[in-house]
Tab-separated table of C-alpha atoms in Angstrom:
chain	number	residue	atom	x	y	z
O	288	UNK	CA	0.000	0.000	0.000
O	289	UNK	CA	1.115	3.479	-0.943
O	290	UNK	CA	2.398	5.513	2.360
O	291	UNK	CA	0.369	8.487	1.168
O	292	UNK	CA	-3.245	9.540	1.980
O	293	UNK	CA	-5.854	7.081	0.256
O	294	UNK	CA	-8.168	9.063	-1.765
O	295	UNK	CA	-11.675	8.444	-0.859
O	296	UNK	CA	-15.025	8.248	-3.283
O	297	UNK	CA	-18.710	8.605	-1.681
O	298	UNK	CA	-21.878	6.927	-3.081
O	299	UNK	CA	-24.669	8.142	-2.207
O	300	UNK	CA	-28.002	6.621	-1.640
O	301	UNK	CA	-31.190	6.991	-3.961
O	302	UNK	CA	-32.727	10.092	-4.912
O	303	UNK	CA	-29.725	12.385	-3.190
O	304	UNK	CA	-27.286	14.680	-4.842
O	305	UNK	CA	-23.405	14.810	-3.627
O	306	UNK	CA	-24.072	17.787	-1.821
O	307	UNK	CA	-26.007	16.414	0.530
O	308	UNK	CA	-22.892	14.742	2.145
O	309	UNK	CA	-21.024	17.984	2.187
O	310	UNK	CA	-22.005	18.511	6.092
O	311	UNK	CA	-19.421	15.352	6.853
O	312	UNK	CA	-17.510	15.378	3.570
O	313	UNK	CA	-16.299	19.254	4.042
O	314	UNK	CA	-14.756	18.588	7.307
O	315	UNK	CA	-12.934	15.470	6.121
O	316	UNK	CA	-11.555	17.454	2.779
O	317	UNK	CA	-10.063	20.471	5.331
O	318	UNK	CA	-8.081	17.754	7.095
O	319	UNK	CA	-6.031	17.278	3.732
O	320	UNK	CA	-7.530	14.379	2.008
O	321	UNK	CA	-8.769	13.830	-1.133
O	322	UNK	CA	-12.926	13.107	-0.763
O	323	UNK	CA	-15.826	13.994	-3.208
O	324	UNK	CA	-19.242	12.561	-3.378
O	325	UNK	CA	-20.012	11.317	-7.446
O	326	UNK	CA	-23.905	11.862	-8.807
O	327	UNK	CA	-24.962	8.809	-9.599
O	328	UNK	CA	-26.514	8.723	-12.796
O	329	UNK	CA	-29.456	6.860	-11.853
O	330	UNK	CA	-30.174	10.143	-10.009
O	331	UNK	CA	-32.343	12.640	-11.535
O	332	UNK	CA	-31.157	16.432	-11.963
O	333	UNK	CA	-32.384	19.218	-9.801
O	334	UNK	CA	-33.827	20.658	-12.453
O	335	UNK	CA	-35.516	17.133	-13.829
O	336	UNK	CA	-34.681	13.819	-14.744
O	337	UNK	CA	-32.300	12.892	-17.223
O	338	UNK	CA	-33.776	12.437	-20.752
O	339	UNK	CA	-33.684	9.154	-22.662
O	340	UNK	CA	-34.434	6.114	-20.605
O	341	UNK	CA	-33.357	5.575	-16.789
O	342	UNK	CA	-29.989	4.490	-16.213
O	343	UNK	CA	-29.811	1.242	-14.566
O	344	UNK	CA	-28.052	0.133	-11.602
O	345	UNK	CA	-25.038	-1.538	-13.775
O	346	UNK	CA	-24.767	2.126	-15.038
O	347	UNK	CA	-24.485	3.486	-11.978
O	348	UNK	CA	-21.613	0.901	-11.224
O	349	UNK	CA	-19.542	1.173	-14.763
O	350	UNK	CA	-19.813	4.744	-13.434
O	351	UNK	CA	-18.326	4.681	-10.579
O	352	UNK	CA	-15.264	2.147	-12.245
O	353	UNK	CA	-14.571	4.706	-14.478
O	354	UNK	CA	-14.301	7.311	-11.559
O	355	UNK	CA	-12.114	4.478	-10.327
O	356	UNK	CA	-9.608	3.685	-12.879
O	357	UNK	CA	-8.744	7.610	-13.268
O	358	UNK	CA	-7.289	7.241	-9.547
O	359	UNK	CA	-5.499	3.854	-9.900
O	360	UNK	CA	-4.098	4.960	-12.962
O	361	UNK	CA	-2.347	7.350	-10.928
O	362	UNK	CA	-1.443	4.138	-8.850
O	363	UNK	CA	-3.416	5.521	-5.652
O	364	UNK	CA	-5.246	3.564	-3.081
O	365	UNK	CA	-8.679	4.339	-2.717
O	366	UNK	CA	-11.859	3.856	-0.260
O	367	UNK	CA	-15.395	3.749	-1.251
O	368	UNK	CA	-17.911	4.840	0.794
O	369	UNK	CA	-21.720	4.149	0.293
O	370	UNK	CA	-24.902	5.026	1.831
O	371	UNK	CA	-28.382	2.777	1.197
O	372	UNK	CA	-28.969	2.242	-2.430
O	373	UNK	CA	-25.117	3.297	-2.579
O	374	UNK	CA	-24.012	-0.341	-1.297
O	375	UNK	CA	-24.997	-1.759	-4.399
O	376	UNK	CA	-23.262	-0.199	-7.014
O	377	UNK	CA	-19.975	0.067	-5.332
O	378	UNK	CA	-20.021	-3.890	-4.368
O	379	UNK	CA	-20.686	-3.930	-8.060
O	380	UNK	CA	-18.112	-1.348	-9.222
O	381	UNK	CA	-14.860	-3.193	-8.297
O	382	UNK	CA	-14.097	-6.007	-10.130
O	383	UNK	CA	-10.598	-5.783	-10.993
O	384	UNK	CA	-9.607	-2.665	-8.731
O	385	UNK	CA	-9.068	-4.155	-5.789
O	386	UNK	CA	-6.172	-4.032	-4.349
O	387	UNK	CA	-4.896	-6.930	-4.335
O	388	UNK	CA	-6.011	-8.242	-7.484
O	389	UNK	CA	-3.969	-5.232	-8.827
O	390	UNK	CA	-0.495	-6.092	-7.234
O	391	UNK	CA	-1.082	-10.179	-8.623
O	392	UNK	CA	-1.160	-8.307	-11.506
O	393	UNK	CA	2.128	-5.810	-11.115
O	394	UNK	CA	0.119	-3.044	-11.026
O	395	UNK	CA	0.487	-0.167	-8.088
O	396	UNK	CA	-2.931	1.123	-6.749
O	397	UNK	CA	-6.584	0.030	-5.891
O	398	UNK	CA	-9.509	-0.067	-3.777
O	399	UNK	CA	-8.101	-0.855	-0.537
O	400	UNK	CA	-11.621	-0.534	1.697
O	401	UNK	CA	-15.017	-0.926	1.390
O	402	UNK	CA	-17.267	1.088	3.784
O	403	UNK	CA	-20.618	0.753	3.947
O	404	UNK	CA	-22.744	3.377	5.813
O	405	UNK	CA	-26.359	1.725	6.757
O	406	UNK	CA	-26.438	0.309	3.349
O	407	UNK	CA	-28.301	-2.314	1.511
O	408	UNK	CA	-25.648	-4.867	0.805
O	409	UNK	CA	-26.972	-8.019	-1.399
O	410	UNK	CA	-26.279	-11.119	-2.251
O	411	UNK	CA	-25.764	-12.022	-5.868
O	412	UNK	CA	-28.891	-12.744	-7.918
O	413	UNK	CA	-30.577	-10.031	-5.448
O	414	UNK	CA	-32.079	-6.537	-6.132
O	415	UNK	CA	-33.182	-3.489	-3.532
O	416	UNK	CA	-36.317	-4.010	-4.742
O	417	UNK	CA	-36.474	-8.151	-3.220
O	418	UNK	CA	-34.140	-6.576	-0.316
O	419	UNK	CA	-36.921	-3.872	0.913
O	420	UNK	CA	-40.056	-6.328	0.402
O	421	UNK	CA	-38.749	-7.652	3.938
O	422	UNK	CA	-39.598	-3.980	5.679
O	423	UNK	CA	-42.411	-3.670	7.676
O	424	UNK	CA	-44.947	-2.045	5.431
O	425	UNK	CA	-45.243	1.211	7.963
O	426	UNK	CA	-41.795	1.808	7.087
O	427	UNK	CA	-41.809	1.475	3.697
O	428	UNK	CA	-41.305	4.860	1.769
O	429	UNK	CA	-44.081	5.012	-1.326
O	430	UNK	CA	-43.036	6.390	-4.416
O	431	UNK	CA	-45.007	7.957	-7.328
O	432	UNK	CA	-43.745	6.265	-11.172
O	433	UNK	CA	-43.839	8.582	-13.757
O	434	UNK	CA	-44.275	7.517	-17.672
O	435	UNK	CA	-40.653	8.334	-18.206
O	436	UNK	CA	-39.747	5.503	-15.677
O	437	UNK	CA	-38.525	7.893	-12.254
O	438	UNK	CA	-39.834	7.524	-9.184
O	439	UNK	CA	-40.819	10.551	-7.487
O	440	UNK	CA	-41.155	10.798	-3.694
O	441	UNK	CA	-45.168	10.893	-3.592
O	442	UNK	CA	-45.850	11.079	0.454
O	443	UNK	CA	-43.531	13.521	2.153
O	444	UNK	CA	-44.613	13.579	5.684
O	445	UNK	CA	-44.701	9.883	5.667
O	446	UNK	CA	-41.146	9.891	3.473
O	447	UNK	CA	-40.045	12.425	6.579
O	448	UNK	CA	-41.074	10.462	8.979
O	449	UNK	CA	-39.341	7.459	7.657
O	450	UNK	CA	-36.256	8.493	6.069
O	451	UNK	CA	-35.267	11.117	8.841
O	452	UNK	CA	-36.997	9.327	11.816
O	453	UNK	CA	-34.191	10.681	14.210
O	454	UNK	CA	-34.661	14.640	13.749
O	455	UNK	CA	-37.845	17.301	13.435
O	456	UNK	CA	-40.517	16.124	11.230
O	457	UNK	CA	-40.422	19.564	9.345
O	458	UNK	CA	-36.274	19.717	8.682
O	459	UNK	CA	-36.883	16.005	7.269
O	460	UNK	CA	-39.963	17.277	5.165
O	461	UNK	CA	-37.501	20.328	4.030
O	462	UNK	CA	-34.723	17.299	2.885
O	463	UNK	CA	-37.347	15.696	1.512
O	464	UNK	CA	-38.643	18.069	-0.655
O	465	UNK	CA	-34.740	18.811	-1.932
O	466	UNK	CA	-34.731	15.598	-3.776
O	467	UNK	CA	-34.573	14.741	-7.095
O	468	UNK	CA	-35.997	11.800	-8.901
O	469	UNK	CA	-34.199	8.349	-9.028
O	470	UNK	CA	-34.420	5.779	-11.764
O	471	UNK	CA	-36.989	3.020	-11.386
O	472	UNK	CA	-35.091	0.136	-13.560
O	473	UNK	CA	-32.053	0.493	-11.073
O	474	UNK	CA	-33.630	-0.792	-7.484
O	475	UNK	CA	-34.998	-4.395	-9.391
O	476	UNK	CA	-31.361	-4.900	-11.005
O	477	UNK	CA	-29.589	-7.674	-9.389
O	478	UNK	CA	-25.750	-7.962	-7.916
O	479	UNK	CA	-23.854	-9.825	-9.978
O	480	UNK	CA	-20.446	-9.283	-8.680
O	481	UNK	CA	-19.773	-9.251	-5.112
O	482	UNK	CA	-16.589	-6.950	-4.193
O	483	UNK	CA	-17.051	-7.089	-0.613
O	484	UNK	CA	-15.554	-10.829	-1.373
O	485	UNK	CA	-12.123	-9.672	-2.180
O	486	UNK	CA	-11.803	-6.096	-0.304
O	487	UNK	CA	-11.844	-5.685	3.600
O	488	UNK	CA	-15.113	-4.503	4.343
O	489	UNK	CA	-16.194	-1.284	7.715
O	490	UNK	CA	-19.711	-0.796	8.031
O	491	UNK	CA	-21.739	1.523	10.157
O	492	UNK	CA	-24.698	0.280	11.565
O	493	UNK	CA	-27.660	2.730	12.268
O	494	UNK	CA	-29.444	1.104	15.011
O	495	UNK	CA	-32.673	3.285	14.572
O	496	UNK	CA	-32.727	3.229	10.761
O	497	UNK	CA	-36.704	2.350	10.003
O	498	UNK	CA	-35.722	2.187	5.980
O	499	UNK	CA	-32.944	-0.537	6.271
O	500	UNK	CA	-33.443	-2.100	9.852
O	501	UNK	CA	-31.155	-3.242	12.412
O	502	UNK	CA	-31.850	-7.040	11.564
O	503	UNK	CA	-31.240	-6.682	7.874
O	504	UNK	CA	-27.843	-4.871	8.379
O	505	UNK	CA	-26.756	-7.533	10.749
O	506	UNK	CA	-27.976	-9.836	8.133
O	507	UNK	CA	-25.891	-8.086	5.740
O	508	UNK	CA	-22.659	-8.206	7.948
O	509	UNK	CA	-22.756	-11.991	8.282
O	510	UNK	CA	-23.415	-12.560	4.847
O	511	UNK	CA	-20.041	-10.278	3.852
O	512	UNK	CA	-18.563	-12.726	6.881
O	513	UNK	CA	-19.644	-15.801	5.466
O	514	UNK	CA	-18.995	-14.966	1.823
O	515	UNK	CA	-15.539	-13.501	2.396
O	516	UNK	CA	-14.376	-15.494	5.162
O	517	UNK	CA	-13.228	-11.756	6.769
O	518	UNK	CA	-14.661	-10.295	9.767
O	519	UNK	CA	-16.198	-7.246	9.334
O	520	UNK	CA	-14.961	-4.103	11.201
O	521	UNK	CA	-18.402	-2.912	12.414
O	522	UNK	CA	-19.186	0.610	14.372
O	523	UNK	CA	-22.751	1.288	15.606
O	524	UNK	CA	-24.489	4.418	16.438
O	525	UNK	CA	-27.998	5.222	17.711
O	526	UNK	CA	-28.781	7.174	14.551
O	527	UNK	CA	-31.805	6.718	12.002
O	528	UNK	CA	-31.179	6.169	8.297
O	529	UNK	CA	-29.589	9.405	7.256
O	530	UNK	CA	-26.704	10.037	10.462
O	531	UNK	CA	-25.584	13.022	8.165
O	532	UNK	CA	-28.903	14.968	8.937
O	533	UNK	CA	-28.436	14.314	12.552
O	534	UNK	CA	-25.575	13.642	13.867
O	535	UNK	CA	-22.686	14.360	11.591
O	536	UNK	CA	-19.900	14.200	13.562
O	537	UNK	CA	-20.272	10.602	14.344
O	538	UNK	CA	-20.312	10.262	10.611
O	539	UNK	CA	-17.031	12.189	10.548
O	540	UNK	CA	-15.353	10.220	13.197
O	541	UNK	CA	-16.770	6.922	11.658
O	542	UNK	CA	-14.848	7.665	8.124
O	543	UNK	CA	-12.104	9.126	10.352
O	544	UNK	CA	-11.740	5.938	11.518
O	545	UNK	CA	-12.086	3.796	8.449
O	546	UNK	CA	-9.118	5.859	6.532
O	547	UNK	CA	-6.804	4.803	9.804
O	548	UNK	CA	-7.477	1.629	9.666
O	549	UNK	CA	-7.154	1.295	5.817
């Protein structure tokens, strides 16, 4: 591994633009590393979707390769970071960036770490869409399909109340209302490659999250276990599913933490 500072790529979750991170991403950037937050292209714009038809998952993941491959060229290591829908695409992204895999090869440079912040994390054949059909239907965020094939949040005192259980029902309704649409196709796309076989794997549980719940992402930790044969290097916090809209700093330390121990 390269004795310099890893440079470090955030995913973020559906329907939510890179600068929604910024609260916990800002802080980390000041400290001297290299950290930015990509747009996921399954991700509407803020002024409308994209046009042509919705990018799918695999997009999103040949995406974030791409985004990749610019830093190992340079031969640095790097850390990816996702949030909810996030985990999917990046434990799709890496096949053949991993570190590892890289040096059998001669080559300087790779992912080093996978960190996964209360994400959905699948197995392969599976989609969000078969992960989330295990949520209690109260906590199951409703969306509105348009004829272009986005999803549009439909409900957003009930998205509020779900999504950003943890802080004042009007600030969540206020995120809420920020976000953009997010392509249908990409939550019933199914993992096909699983990098969190290959690539030590941090994950931060949210112990209040009602969207992905406690039992599915200690669900999602032994299957990483069982598939990789690694333990994972878990934190916890008593957050709900977004820990950037209420208690950042934890967030901070948490990726803090990760880039030491990578």
């Amino acid at each position: 591994m390269s004795t310099s500072k890893p440079s470090i790529l955030f995913i973020p979750g559906s329907f939510a633009l890179p600068e929604f991170y910024d609260v916990v991403l800002d802080p980390i950037k000041a400290q001297g590393y290299e950290i930015r937050a990509l747009h996921l292209l399954t991700v509407g714009l803020t002024t409308g979707p994209r046009e042509g038809a919705p990018p799918t998952m695999y997009d999103d993941a040949a995406f974030i390769a791409k985004e990749v491959e610019k830093l190992v060229d340079q031969e640095k290591d790097i850390i990816l970071i996702g949030h909810s829908y996030g985990g999917i695409p990046l434990s799709q992204s890496t096949k053949g960036l991993g570190i590892e895999e890289r040096k059998a090869q001669g080559k300087k440079g790779g992912i080093v770490k996978l960190a996964y912040m209360t994400c959905l994390v699948p197995d392969i054949g599976q989609s969000a869409m078969a992960m989330l059909t295990d949520v209690k239907e109260e906590h199951r965020v409703q969306f509105r399909l348009d004829e272009r094939g986005w999803f549009h949040q439909n409900d957003i005192p009930r998205a509020a109340s779900i999504s950003f259980s943890d802080i004042p029902q009007e600030e969540g309704e206020a995120w809420i209302r920020r976000m953009p649409a997010h392509s249908a196709v990409s939550f019933t796309n199914e993992l096909t490659y699983a990098g969190y076989k290959d690539i030590p794997v941090s994950y931060l549980i949210c112990e209040e999250d009602l969207v992905i719940p406690l039992r599915m992402q200690r669900d999602e930790i032994e299957l990483i276990e069982k598939v990789s044969g690694k333990k994972v290097d878990v934190t916890s916090i008593k957050t709900g599913h977004i820990p950037p809209a209420s208690q950042p700093q934890k967030v901070i330390d948490w990726i803090l933490s990760v880039i030491a121990k990578a």
